[in-house]
Coordinates of C-alpha atoms (C1' of nucleotides) in Angstrom, one line a residue:
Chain A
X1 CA 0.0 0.0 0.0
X2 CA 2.4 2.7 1.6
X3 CA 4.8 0.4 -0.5
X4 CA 4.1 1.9 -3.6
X5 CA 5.8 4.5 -2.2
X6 CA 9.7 3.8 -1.0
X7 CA 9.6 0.8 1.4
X8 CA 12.3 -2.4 1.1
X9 CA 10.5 -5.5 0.8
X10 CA 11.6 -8.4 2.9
X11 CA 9.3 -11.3 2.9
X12 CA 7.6 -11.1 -0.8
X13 CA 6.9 -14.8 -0.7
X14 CA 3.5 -14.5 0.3
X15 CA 1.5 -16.1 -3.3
X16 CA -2.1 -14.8 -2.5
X17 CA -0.5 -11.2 -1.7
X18 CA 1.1 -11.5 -5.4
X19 CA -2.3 -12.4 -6.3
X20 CA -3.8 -9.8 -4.3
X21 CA -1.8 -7.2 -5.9
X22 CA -1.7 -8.0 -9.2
X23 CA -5.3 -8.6 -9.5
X24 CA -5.7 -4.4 -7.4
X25 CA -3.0 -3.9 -10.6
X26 CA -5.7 -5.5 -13.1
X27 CA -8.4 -4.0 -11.7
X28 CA -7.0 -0.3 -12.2
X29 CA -5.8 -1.0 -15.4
X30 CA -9.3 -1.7 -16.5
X31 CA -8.7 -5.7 -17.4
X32 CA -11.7 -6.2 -15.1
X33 CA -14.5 -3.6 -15.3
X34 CA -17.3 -2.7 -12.9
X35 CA -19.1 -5.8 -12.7
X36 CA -17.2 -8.4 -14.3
X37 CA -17.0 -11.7 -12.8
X38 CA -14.4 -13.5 -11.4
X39 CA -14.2 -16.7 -11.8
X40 CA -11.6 -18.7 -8.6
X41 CA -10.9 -21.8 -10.4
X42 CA -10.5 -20.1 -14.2
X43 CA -8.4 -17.2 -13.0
X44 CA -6.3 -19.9 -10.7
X45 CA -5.4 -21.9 -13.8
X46 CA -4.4 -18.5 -15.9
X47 CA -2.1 -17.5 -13.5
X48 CA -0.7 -21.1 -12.8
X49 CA -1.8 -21.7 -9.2
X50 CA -4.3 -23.1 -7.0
X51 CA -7.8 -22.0 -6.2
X52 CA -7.0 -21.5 -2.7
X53 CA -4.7 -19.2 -3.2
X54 CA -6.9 -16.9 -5.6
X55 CA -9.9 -17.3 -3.2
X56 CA -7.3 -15.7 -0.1
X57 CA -6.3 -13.2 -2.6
X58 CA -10.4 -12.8 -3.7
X59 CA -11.6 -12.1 0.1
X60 CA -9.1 -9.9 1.1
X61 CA -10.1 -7.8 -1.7
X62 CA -13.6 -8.1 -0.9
X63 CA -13.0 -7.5 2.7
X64 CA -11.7 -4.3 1.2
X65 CA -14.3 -2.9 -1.1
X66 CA -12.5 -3.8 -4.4
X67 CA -14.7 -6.8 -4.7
X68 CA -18.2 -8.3 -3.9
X69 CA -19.3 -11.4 -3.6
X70 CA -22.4 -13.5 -2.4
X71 CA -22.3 -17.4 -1.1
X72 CA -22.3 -19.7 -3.9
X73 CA -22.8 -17.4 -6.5
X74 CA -19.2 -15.7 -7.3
X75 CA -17.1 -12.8 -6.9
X76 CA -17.4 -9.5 -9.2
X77 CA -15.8 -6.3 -9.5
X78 CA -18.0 -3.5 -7.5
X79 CA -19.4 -1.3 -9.3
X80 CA -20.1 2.2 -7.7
X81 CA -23.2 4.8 -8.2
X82 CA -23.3 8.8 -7.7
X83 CA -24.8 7.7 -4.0
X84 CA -21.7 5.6 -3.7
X85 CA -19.5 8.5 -4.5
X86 CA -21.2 11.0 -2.4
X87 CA -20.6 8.4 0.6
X88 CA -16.8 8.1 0.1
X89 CA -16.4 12.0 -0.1
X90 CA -19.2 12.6 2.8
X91 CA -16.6 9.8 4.9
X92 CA -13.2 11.2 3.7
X93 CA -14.2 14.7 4.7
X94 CA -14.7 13.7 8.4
X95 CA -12.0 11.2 8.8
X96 CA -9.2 13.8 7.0
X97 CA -10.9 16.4 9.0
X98 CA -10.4 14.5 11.9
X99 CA -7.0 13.2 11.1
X100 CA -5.9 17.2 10.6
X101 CA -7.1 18.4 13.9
X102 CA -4.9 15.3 15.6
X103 CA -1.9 16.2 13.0
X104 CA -1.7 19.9 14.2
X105 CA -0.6 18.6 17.8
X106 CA 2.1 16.5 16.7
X107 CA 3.3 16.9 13.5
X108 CA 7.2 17.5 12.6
X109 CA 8.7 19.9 10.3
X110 CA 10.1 16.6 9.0
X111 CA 6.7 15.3 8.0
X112 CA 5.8 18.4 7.0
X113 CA 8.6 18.4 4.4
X114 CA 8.2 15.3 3.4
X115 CA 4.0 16.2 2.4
X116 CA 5.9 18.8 0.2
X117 CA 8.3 16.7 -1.3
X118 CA 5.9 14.4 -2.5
X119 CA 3.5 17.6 -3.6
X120 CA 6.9 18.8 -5.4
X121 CA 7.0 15.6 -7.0
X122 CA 3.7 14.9 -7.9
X123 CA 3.7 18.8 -10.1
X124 CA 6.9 17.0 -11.9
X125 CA 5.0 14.0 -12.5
X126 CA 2.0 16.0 -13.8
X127 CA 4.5 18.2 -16.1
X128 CA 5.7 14.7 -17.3
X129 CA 2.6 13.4 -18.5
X130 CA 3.0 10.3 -16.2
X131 CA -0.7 9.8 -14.8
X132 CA 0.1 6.6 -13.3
X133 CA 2.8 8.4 -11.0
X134 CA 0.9 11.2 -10.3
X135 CA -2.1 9.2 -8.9
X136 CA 0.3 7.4 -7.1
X137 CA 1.9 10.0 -5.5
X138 CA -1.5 12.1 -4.5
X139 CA -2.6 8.4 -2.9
X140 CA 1.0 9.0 -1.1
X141 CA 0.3 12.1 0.5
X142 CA -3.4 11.9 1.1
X143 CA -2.1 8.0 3.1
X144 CA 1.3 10.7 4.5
X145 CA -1.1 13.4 5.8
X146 CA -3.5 11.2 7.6
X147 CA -0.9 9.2 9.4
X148 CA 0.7 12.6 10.7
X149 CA -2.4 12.3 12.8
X150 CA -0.5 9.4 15.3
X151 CA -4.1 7.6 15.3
X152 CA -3.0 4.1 13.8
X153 CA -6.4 2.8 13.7
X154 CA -7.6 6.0 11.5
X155 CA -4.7 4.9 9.2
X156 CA -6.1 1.6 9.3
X157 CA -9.4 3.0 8.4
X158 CA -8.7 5.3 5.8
X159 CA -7.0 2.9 4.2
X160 CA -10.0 0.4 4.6
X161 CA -12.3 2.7 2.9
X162 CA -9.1 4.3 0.2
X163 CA -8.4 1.3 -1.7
X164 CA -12.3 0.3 -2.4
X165 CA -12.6 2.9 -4.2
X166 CA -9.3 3.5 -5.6
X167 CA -10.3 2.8 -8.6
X168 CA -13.2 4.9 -8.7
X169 CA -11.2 7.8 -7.7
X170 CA -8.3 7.0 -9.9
X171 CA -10.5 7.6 -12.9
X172 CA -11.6 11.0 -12.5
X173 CA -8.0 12.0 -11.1
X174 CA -6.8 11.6 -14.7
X175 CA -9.0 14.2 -15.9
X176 CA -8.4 16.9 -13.6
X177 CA -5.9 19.9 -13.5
X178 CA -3.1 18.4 -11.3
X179 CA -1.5 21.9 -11.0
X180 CA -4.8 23.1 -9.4
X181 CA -4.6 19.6 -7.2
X182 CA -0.8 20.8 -6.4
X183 CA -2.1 24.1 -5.5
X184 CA -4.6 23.0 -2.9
X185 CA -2.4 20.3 -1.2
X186 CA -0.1 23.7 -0.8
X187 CA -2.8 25.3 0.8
X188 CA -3.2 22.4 3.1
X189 CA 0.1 21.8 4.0
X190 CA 0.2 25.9 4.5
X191 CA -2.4 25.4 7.2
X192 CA -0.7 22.9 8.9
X193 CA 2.4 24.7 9.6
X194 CA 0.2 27.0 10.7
X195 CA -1.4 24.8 13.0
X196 CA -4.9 26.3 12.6
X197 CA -7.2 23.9 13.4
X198 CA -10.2 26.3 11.0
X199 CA -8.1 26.3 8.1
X200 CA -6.5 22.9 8.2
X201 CA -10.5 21.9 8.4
X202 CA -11.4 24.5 5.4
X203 CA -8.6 23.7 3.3
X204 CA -9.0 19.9 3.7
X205 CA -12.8 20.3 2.9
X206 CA -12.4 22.3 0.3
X207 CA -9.9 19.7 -1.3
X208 CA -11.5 16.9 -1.2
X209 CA -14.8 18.4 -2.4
X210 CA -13.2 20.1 -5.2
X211 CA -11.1 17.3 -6.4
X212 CA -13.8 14.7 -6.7
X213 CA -16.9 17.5 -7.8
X214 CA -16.1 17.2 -11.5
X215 CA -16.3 13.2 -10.9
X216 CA -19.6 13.5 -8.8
X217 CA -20.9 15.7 -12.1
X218 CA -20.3 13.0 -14.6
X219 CA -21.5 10.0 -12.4
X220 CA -24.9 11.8 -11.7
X221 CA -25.5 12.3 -15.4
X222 CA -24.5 9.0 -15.9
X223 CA -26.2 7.1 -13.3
X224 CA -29.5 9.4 -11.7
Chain B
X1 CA -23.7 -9.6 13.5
X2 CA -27.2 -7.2 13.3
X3 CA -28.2 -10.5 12.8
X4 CA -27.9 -11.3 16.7
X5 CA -31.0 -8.8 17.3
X6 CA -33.8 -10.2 14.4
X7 CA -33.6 -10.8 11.3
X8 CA -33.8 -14.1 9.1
X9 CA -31.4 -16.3 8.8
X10 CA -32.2 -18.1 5.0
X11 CA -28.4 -19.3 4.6
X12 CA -27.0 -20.3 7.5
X13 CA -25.0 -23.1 5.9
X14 CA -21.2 -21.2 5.1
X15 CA -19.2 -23.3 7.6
X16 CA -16.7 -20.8 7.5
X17 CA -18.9 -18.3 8.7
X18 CA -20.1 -20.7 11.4
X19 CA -16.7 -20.8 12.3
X20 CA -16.4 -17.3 12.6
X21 CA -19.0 -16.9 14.8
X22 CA -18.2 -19.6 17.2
X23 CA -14.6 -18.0 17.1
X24 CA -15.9 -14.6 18.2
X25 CA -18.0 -15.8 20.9
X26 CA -15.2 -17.8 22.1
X27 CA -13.3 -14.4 22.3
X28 CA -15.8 -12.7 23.7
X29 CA -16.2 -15.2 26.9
X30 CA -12.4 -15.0 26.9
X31 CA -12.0 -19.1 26.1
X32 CA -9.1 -17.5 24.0
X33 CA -7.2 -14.2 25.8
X34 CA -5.5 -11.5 24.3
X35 CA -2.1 -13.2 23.1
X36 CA -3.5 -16.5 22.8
X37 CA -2.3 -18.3 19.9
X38 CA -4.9 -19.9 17.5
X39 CA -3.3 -23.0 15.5
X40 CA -5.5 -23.4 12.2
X41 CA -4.4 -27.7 12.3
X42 CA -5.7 -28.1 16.0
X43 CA -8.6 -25.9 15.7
X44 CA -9.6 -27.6 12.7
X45 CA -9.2 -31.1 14.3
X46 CA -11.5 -29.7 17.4
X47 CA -14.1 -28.7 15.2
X48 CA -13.7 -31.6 12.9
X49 CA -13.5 -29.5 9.5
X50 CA -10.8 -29.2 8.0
X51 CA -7.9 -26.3 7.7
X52 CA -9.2 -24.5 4.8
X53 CA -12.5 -23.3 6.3
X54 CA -10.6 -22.6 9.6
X55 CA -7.9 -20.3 7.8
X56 CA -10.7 -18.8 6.2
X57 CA -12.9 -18.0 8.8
X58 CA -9.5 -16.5 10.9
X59 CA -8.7 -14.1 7.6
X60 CA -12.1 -12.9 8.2
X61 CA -11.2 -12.2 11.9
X62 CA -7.9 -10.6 11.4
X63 CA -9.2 -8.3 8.6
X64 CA -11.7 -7.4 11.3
X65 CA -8.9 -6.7 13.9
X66 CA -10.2 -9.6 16.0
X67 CA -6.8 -11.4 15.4
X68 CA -3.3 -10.5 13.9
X69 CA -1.0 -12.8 12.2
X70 CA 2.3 -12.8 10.0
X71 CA 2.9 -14.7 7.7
X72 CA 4.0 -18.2 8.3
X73 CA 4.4 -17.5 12.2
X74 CA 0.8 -17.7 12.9
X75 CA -2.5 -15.9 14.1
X76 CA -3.3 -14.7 17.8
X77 CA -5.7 -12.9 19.6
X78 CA -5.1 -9.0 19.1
X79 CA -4.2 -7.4 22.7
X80 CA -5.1 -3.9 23.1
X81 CA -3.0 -1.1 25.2
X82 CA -4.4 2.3 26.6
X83 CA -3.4 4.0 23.4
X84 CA -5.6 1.5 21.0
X85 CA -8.7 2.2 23.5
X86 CA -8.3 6.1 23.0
X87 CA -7.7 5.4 19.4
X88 CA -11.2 4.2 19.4
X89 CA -12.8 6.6 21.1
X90 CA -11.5 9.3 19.1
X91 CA -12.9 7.6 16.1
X92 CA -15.9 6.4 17.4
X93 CA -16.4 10.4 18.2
X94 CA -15.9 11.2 14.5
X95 CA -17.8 8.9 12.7
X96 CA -20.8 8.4 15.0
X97 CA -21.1 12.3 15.2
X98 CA -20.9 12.5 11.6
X99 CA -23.7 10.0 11.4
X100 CA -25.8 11.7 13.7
X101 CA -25.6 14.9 11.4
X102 CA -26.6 13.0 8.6
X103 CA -29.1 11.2 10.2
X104 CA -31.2 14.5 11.7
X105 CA -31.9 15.1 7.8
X106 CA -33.7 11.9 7.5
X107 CA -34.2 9.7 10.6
X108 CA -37.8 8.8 10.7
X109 CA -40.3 8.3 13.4
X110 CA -40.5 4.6 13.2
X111 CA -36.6 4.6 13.5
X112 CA -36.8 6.5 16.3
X113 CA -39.3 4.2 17.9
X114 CA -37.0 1.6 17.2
X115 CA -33.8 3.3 18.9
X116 CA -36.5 3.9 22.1
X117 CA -37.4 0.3 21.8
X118 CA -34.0 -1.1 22.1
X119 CA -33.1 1.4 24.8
X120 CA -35.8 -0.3 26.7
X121 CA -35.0 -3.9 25.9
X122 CA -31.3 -2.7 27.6
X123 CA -32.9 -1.8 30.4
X124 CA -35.1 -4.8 31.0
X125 CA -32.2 -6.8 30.3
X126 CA -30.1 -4.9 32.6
X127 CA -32.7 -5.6 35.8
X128 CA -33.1 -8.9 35.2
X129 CA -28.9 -9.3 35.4
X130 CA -28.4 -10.5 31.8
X131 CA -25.4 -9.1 31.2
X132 CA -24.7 -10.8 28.0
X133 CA -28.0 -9.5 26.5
X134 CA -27.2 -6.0 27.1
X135 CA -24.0 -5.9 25.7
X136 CA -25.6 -7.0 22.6
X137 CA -28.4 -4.8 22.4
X138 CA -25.9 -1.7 23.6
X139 CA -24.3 -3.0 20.3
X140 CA -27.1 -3.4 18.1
X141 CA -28.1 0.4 19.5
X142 CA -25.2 2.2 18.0
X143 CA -25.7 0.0 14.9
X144 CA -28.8 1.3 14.1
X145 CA -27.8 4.9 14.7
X146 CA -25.1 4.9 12.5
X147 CA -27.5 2.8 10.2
X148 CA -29.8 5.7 10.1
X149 CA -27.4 7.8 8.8
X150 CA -28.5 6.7 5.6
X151 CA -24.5 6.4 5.0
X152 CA -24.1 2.3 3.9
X153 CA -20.1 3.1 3.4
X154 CA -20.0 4.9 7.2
X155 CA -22.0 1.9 8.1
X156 CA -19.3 -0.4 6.8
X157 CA -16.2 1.3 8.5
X158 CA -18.4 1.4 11.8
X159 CA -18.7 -2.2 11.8
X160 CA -15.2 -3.1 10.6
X161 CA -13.8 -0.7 13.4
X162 CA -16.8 -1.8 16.4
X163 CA -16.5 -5.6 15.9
X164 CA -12.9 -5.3 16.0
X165 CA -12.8 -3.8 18.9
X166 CA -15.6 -6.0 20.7
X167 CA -14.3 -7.6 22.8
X168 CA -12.7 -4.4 24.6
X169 CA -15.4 -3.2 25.0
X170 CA -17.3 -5.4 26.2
X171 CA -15.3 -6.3 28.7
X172 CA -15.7 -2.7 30.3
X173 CA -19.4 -2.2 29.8
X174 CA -19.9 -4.8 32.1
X175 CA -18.8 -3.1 35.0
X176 CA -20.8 0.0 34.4
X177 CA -23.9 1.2 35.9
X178 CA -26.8 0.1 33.0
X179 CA -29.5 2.8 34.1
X180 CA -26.6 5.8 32.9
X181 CA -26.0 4.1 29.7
X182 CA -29.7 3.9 29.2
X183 CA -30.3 7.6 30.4
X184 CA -27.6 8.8 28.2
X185 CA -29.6 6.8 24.6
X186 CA -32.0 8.1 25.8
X187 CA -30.6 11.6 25.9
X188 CA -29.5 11.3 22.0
X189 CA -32.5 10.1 20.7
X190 CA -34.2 13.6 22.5
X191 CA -31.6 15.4 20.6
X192 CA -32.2 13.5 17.1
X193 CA -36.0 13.8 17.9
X194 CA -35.3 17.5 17.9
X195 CA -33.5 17.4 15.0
X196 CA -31.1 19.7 16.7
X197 CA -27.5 19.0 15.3
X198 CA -25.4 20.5 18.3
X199 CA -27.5 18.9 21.0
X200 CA -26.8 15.3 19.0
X201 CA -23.2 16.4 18.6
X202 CA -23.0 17.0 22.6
X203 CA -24.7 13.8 23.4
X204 CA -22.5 11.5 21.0
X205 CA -19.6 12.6 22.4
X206 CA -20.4 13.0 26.5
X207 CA -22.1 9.3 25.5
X208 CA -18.8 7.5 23.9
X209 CA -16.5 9.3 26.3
X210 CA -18.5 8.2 29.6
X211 CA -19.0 5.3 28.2
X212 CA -15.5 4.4 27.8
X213 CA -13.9 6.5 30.6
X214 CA -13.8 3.6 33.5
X215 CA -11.6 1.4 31.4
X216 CA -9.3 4.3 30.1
X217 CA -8.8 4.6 33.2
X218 CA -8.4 1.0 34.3
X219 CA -6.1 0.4 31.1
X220 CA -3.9 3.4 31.8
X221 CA -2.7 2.5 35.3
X222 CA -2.2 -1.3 34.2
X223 CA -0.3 -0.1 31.3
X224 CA 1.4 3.0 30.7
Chain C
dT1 C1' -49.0 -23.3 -23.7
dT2 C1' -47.8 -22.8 -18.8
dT3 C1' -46.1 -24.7 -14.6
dA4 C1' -43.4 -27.8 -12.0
dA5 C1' -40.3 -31.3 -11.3
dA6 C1' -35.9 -33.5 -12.8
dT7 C1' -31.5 -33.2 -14.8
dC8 C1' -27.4 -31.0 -16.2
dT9 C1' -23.6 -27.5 -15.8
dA10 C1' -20.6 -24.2 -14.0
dT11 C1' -18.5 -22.7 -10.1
dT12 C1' -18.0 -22.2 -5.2
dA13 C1' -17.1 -24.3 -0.7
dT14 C1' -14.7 -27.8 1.6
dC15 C1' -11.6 -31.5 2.1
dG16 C1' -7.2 -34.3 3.0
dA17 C1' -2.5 -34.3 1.8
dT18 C1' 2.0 -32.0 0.5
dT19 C1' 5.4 -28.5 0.6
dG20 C1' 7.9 -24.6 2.5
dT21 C1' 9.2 -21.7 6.7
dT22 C1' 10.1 -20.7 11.2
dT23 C1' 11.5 -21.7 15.7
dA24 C1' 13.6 -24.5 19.0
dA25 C1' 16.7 -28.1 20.1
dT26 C1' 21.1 -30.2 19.2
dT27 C1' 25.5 -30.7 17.9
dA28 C1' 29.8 -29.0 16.4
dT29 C1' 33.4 -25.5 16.5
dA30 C1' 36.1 -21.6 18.4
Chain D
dT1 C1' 31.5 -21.0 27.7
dA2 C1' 29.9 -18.8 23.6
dT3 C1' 28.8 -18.9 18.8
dA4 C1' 27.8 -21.1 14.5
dA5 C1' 26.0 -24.9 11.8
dT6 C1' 22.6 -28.8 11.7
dT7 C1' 18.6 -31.2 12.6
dA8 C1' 13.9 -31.9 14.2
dA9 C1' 9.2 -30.4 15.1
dA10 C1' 5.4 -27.6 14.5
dC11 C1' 2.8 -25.3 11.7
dA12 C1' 1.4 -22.1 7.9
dA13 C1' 0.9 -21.9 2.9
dT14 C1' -0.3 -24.2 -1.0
dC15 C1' -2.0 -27.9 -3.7
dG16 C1' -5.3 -31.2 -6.4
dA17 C1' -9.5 -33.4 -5.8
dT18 C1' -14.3 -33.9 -4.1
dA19 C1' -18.8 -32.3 -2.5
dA20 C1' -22.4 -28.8 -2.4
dT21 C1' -25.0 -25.2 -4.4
dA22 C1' -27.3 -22.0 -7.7
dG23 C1' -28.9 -21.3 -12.3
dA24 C1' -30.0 -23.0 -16.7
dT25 C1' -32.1 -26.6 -19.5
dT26 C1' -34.9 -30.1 -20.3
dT27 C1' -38.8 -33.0 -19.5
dA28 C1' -43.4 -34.1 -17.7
dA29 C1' -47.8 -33.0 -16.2
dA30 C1' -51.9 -29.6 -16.1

DNA sequence: TTTAAATCTATTATCGATTGTTTAATTATA
DNA sequence: TATAATTAAACAATCGATAATAGATTTAAA
């Protein structure tokens, strides 16, 4: 997860983490749209191993969103609505909002440098053209800024809720201004060194509602 | 796990899930302590299934934050330190008050009468000393809340966070006094009859934080 | 023709056995 | 005695195969 992201790698022997991830890869890539089905025993022979190990890899990624699945029936890729969408910005609001207000009594120049190094690097990515980078690297910071808050199990929760709908997000991402993205991760990180808990709220509100309005547009024409 | 408090039961036949459920109740009457080691091969043998659905049913667990494991060293039962409790409690702060904001813009009457309702089973249950039942309908309580948030993904992370954090729980509730617990529901579901956001604000958090305050206490002087 | 039972098919859920890793115990070496 | 190499035991991870289930298809009755 934070791995994507600088982080050596000791035991990589794990098979239904290998899985795991390169079905998360598969899924953002598009290889398996909203709704497609998955089929255990079919996908275990593609990839050359058993079904046990594809059905660990299958849960975990239905314990985390990514996936659904009922008894007997199968596993499929989720598939989100406008109401779904709202729901992820309506949560990420008041868990970043919360994580900020914790952040502002503890966090280090250190970390705060770091949030601008990978803000730094995320304008370079943008002036690159490499998507891919650059929607790692806001994942990065967003995953950075909320564990500045101390509160492990918030970590564990954002990242709970992140990944189901990374996908989701990671679509819309590609189609935004990433300089104006920069701009208000600036004006968050601004607030922090400030430590002021109204505009560390504001700007974190403001960001997340701006960044995932255009998205929110699109799916309600779509969907509603 | 609403399931504990009505609701019907057409599929009751994943053994894994059966598992599960007999794992968490084991838990929960403390067959298995916080450290305890859970070996997939002997439990299996005890139950007379075999490993597979065991391992399954304990994946479930650990994503759930019943259990923690590494890889090829095994799985045991999570033990919590003064800092986890707080962690929860600052959470549980965020996300229930967020769900009692959304739920003033569209709780209805009957759902209110339902919150009363189980407010008074508590209470019966409490007088007649069965402690066990109380615990569970305290539980299913602050299901339903969130539930009428109208939020399914808040929902979700509520239950992934609660459930993990059973067992700690319950363990404290026990020892408090039932007839505050009930006066305090009884206080928010004034506040959400009202519709009055800052009076259900005031009484989520005086209602977590009393509620968890006797074992903060207890945990901080056997641990830090 | 419509409905209901019976059969078939695809796929999940479960099993029993095998393989690979870790940890602890044992022996060898300095 | 202390440290390193070796072996043994316990157990998780993975496998290949079987059983159970839902859904589709066919057949039988009305």
């Amino acid at each position: 997860m934070t791995e994507s992201y600088g982080k050596k790698r000791l035991t990589r022997t794990v098979l239904s983490e290998q899985i795991k991830e390169q079905l998360m890869e598969d899924i953002f890539h598009k290889k398996y749209k909203a709704g497609d089905r998955i089929v255990e025993s079919a996908l275990a022979r593609e990839l050359g191993v058993s079904q046990a190990s594809v059905r660990e890899a299958l849960r975990s990624l239905i314990a985390m969103g990514f996936l659904e699945n009922e008894p007997f029936k199968g596993t499929a890729v989720r598939s989100f609505t406008a109401k779904d969408l709202m729901e992820v910005v309506t949560v990420r609001v008041a868990l970043e909002t919360l994580a900020g207000q914790l952040s502002i009594r503890r966090i280090t120049d250190e970390e705060i440098a770091e949030l601008e190094r990978i803000t730094s690097e995320m304008i370079a990515a943008s002036k690159e053209g490499d998507t891919q980078r650059r929607i790692r690297l806001n994942i990065a910071f967003h995953e950075k800024f909320v564990e500045t808050s101390g509160n492990k199990l918030l970590v564990q929760l954002y990242n709970y809720m992140h990944f189901g709908n990374w996908s989701l997000l990671t679509g819309s991402l590609s189609e935004m201004d990433p300089i104006q993205i920069a701009t208000r991760h600036r004006i968050l990180i601004d607030a922090l060194r400030a430590r002021d808990p109204d505009k560390v709220a504001k700007a974190v509100r403001e960001h997340i509602e701006s960044t995932t309005k255009p998205l929110s547009d699109m799916l309600a024409q779509a969907n509603l």
